[in-house]
mmCIF file of C-alpha atoms and ligand atoms in Angstrom:
data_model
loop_
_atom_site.group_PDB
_atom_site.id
_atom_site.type_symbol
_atom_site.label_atom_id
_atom_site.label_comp_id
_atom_site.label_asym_id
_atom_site.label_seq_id
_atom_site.Cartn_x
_atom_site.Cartn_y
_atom_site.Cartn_z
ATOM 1 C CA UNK A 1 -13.560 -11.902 -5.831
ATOM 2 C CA UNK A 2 -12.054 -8.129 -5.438
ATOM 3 C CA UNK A 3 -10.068 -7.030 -2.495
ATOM 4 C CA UNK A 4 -9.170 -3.916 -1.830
ATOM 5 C CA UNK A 5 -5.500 -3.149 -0.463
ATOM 6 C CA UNK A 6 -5.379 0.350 1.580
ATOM 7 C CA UNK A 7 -2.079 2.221 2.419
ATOM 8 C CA UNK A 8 -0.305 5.534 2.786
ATOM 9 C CA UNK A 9 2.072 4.289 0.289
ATOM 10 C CA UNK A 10 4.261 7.152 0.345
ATOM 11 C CA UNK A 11 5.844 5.920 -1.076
ATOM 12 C CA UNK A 12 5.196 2.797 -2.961
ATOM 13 C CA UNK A 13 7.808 -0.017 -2.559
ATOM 14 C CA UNK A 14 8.739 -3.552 -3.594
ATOM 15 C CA UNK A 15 7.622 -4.731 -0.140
ATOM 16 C CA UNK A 16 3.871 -3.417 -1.672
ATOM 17 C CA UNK A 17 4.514 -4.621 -4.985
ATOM 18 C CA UNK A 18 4.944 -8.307 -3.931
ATOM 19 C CA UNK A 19 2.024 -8.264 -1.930
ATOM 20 C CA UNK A 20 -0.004 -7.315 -4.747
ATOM 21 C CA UNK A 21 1.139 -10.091 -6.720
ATOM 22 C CA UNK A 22 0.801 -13.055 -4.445
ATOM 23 C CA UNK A 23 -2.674 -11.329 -3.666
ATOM 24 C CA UNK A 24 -3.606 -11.686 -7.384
ATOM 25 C CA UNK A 25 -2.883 -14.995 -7.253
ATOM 26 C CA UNK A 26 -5.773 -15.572 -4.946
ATOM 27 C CA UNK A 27 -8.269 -13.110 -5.691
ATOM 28 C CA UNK A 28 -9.210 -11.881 -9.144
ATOM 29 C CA UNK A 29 -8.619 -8.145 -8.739
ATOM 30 C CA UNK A 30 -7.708 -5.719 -6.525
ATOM 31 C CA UNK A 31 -8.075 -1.822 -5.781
ATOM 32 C CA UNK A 32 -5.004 -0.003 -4.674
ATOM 33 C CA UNK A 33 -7.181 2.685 -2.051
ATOM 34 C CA UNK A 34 -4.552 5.485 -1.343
ATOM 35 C CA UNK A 35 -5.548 7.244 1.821
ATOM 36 C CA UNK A 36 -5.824 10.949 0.893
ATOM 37 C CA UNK A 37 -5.225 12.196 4.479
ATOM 38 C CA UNK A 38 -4.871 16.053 4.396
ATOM 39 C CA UNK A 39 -3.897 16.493 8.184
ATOM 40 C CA UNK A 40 -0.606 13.537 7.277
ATOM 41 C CA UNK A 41 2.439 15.286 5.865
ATOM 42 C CA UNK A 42 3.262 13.145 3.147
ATOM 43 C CA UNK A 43 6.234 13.002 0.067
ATOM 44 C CA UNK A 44 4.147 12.434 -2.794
ATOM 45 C CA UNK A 45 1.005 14.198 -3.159
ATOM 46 C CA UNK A 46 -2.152 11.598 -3.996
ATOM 47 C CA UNK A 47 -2.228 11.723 -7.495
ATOM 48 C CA UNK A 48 2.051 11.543 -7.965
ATOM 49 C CA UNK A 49 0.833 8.128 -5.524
ATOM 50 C CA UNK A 50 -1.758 7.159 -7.656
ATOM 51 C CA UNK A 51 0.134 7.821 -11.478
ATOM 52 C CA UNK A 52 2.880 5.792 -9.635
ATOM 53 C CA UNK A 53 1.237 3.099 -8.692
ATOM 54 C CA UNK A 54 -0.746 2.989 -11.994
ATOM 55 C CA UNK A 55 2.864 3.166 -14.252
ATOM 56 C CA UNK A 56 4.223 -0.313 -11.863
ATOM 57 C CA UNK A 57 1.477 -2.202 -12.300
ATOM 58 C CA UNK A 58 0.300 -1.314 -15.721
ATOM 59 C CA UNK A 59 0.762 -4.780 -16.941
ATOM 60 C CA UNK A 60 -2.007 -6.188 -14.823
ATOM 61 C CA UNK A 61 -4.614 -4.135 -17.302
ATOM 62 C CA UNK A 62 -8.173 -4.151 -15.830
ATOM 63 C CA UNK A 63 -7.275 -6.629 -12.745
ATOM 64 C CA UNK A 64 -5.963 -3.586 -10.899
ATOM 65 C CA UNK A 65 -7.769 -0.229 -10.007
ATOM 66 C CA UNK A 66 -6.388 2.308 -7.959
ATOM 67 C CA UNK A 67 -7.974 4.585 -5.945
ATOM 68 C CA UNK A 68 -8.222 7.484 -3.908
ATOM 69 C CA UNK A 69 -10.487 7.389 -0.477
ATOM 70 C CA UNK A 70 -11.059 9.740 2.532
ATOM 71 C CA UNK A 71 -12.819 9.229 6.011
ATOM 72 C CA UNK A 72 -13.307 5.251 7.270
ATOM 73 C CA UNK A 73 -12.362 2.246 5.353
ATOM 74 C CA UNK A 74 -15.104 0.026 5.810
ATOM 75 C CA UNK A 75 -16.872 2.736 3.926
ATOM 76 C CA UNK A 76 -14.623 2.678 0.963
ATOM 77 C CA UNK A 77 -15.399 -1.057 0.846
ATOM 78 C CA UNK A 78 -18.921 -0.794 0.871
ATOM 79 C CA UNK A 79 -18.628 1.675 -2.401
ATOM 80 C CA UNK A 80 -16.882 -0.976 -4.062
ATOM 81 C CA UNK A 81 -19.175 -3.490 -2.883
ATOM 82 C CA UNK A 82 -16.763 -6.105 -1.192
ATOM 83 C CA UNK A 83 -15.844 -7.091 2.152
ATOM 84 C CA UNK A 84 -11.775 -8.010 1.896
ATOM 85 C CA UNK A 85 -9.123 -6.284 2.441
ATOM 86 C CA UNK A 86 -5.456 -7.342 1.753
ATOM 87 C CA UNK A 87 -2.796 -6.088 4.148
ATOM 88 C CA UNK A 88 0.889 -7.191 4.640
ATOM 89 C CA UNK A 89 2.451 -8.522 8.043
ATOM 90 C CA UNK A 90 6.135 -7.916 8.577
ATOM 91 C CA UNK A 91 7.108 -9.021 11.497
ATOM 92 C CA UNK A 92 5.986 -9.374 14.767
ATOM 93 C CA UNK A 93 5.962 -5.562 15.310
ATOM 94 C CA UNK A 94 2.623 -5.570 12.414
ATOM 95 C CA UNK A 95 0.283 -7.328 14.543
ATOM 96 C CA UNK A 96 -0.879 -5.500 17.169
ATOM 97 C CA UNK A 97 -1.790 -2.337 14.822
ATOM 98 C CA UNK A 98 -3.060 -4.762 12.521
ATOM 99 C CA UNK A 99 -5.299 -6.592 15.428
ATOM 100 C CA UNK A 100 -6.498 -3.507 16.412
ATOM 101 C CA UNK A 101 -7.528 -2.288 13.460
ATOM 102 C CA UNK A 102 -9.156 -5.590 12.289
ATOM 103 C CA UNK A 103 -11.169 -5.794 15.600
ATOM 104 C CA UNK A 104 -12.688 -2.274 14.652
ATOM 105 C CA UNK A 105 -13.431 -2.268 11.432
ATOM 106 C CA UNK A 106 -15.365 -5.742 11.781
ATOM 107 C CA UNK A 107 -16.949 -4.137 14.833
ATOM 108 C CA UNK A 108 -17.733 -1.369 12.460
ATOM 109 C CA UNK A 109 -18.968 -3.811 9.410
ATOM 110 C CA UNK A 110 -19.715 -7.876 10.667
ATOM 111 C CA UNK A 111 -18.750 -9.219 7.320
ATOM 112 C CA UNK A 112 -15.724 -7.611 7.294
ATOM 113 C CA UNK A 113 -12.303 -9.843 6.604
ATOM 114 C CA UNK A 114 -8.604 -9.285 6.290
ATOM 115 C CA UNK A 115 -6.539 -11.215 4.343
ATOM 116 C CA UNK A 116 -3.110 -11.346 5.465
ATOM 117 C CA UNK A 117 0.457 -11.702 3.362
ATOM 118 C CA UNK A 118 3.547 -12.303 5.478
ATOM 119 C CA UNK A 119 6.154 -10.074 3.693
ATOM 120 C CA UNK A 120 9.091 -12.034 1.998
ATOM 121 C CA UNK A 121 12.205 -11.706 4.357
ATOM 122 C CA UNK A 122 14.206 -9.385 1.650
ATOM 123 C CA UNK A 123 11.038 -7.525 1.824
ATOM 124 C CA UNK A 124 10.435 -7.697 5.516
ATOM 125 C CA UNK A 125 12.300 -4.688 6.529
ATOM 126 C CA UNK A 126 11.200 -2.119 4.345
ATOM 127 C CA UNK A 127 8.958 0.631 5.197
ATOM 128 C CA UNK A 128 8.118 3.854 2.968
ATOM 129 C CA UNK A 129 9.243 5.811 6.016
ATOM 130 C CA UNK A 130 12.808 4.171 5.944
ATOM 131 C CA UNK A 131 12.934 4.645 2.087
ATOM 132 C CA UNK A 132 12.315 8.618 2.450
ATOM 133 C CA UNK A 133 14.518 8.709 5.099
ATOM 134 C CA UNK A 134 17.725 7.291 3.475
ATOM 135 C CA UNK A 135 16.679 9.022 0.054
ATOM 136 C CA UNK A 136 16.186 11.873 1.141
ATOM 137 C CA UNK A 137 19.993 11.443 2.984
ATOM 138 C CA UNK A 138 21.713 10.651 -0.399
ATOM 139 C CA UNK A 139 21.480 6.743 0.238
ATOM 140 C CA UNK A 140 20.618 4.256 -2.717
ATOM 141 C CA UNK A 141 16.899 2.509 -2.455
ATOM 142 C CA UNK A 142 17.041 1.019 -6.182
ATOM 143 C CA UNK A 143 16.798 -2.705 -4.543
ATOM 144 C CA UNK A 144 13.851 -1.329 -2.418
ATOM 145 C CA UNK A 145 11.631 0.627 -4.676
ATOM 146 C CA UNK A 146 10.092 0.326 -8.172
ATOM 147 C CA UNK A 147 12.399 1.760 -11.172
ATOM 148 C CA UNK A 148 9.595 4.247 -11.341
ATOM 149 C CA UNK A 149 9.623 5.092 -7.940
ATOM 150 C CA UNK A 150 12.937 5.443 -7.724
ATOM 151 C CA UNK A 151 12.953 8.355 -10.631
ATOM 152 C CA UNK A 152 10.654 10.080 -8.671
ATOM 153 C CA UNK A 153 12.480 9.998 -5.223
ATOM 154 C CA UNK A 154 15.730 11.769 -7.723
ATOM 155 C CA UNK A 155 13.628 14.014 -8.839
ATOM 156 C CA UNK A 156 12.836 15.273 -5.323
ATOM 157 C CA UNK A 157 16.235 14.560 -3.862
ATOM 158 C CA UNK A 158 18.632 15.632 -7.380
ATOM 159 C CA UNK A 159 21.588 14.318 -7.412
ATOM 160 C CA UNK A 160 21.716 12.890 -3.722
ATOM 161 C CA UNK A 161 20.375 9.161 -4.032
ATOM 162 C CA UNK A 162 22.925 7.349 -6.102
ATOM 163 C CA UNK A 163 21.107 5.122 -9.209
HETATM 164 O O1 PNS B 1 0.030 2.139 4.925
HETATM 165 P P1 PNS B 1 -0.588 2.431 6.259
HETATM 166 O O2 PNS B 1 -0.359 3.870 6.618
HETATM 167 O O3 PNS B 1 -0.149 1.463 7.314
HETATM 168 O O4 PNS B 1 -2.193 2.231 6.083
HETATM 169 C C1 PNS B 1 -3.085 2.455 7.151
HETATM 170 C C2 PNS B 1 -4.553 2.460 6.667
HETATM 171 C C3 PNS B 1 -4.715 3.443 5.511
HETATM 172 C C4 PNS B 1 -4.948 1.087 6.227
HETATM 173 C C5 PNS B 1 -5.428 2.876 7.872
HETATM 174 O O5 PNS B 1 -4.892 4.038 8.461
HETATM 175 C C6 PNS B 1 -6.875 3.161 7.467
HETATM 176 O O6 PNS B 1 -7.619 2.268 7.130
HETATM 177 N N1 PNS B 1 -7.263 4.462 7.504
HETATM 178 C C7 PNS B 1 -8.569 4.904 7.112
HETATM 179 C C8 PNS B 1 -9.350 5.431 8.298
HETATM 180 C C9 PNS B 1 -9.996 4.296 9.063
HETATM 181 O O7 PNS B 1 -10.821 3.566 8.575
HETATM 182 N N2 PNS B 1 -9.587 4.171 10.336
HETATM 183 C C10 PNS B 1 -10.179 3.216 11.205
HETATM 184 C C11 PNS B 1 -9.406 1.938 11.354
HETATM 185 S S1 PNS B 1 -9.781 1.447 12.979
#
């Protein structure tokens, strides 16, 4: 079975990167779907999100795709001809969006299902918006993001975020 796994990620972190990999070890692939929302002010543009994503989880060959998708994502799914979607729960705070979300996209598309990955606690307070936000003030995210990841965010921010 494939699942697809939508996000921002913007950008990418270890908080998505374990989620991926205990979600591999229950489905047999997943697509990465990057929203490409042009009216969001984000970091990374879609494909520095998508060549990013690609580099981290290169060793997973063919099991992982990753994609771009615009408009609804019950749409997106029905291109890639499945009905699950993988999302991560942090804490408490998660749910309600999540609910809410869940409730409308099924409402949208009956067979729709979400599979959902409670976050590991080291992982359970990171956000992409809390990793721009200290990297962009000079603070250190190596323990948060991917190596590759964190090249990029010195790239943007030289010589501020500490290796
Ligand atoms: O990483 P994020 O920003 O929490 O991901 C949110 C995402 C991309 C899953 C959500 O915004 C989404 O599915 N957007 C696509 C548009 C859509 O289908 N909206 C209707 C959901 S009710």
């Amino acid at each position: 079975m494939k699942a697809i796994y939508p996000g921002s990620f913007d950008p990418f972190t270890n908080g998505h990167l374990d989620i991926v990999e205990r979600a591999l070890k229950v489905v047999d692939g997943v697509v990465i779907a990057v929203l490409n929302n042009s009216s969001k002010k984000s970091l990374l543009n879609i494909d520095q999100r998508i060549e990013l994503i690609g580099e981290v989880l290169h060793n997973y060959g063919n099991r992982i795709e990753v994609k771009s998708f615009t408009g609804l994502l019950v749409d997106f799914c029905r291109t890639q001809k499945t009905h699950v979607v993988i999302r991560g729960l942090r804490a408490v705070s998660d749910f309600d969006y999540e609910h809410a979300i869940f409730l409308m996209n099924r409402k949208m598309y009956p067979e729709f299902e979400t599979l959902f990955f409670m976050s590991s606690s080291e992982n359970s307070f990171i956000s992409s918006t809390i990793i721009k936000e200290v990297a962009s003030l000079g603070g250190k995210v190596t323990d948060q993001v991917p190596e590759a990841v964190n090249r990029k965010l010195l790239e943007i921010y030289p010589g501020k975020n500490p290796v």
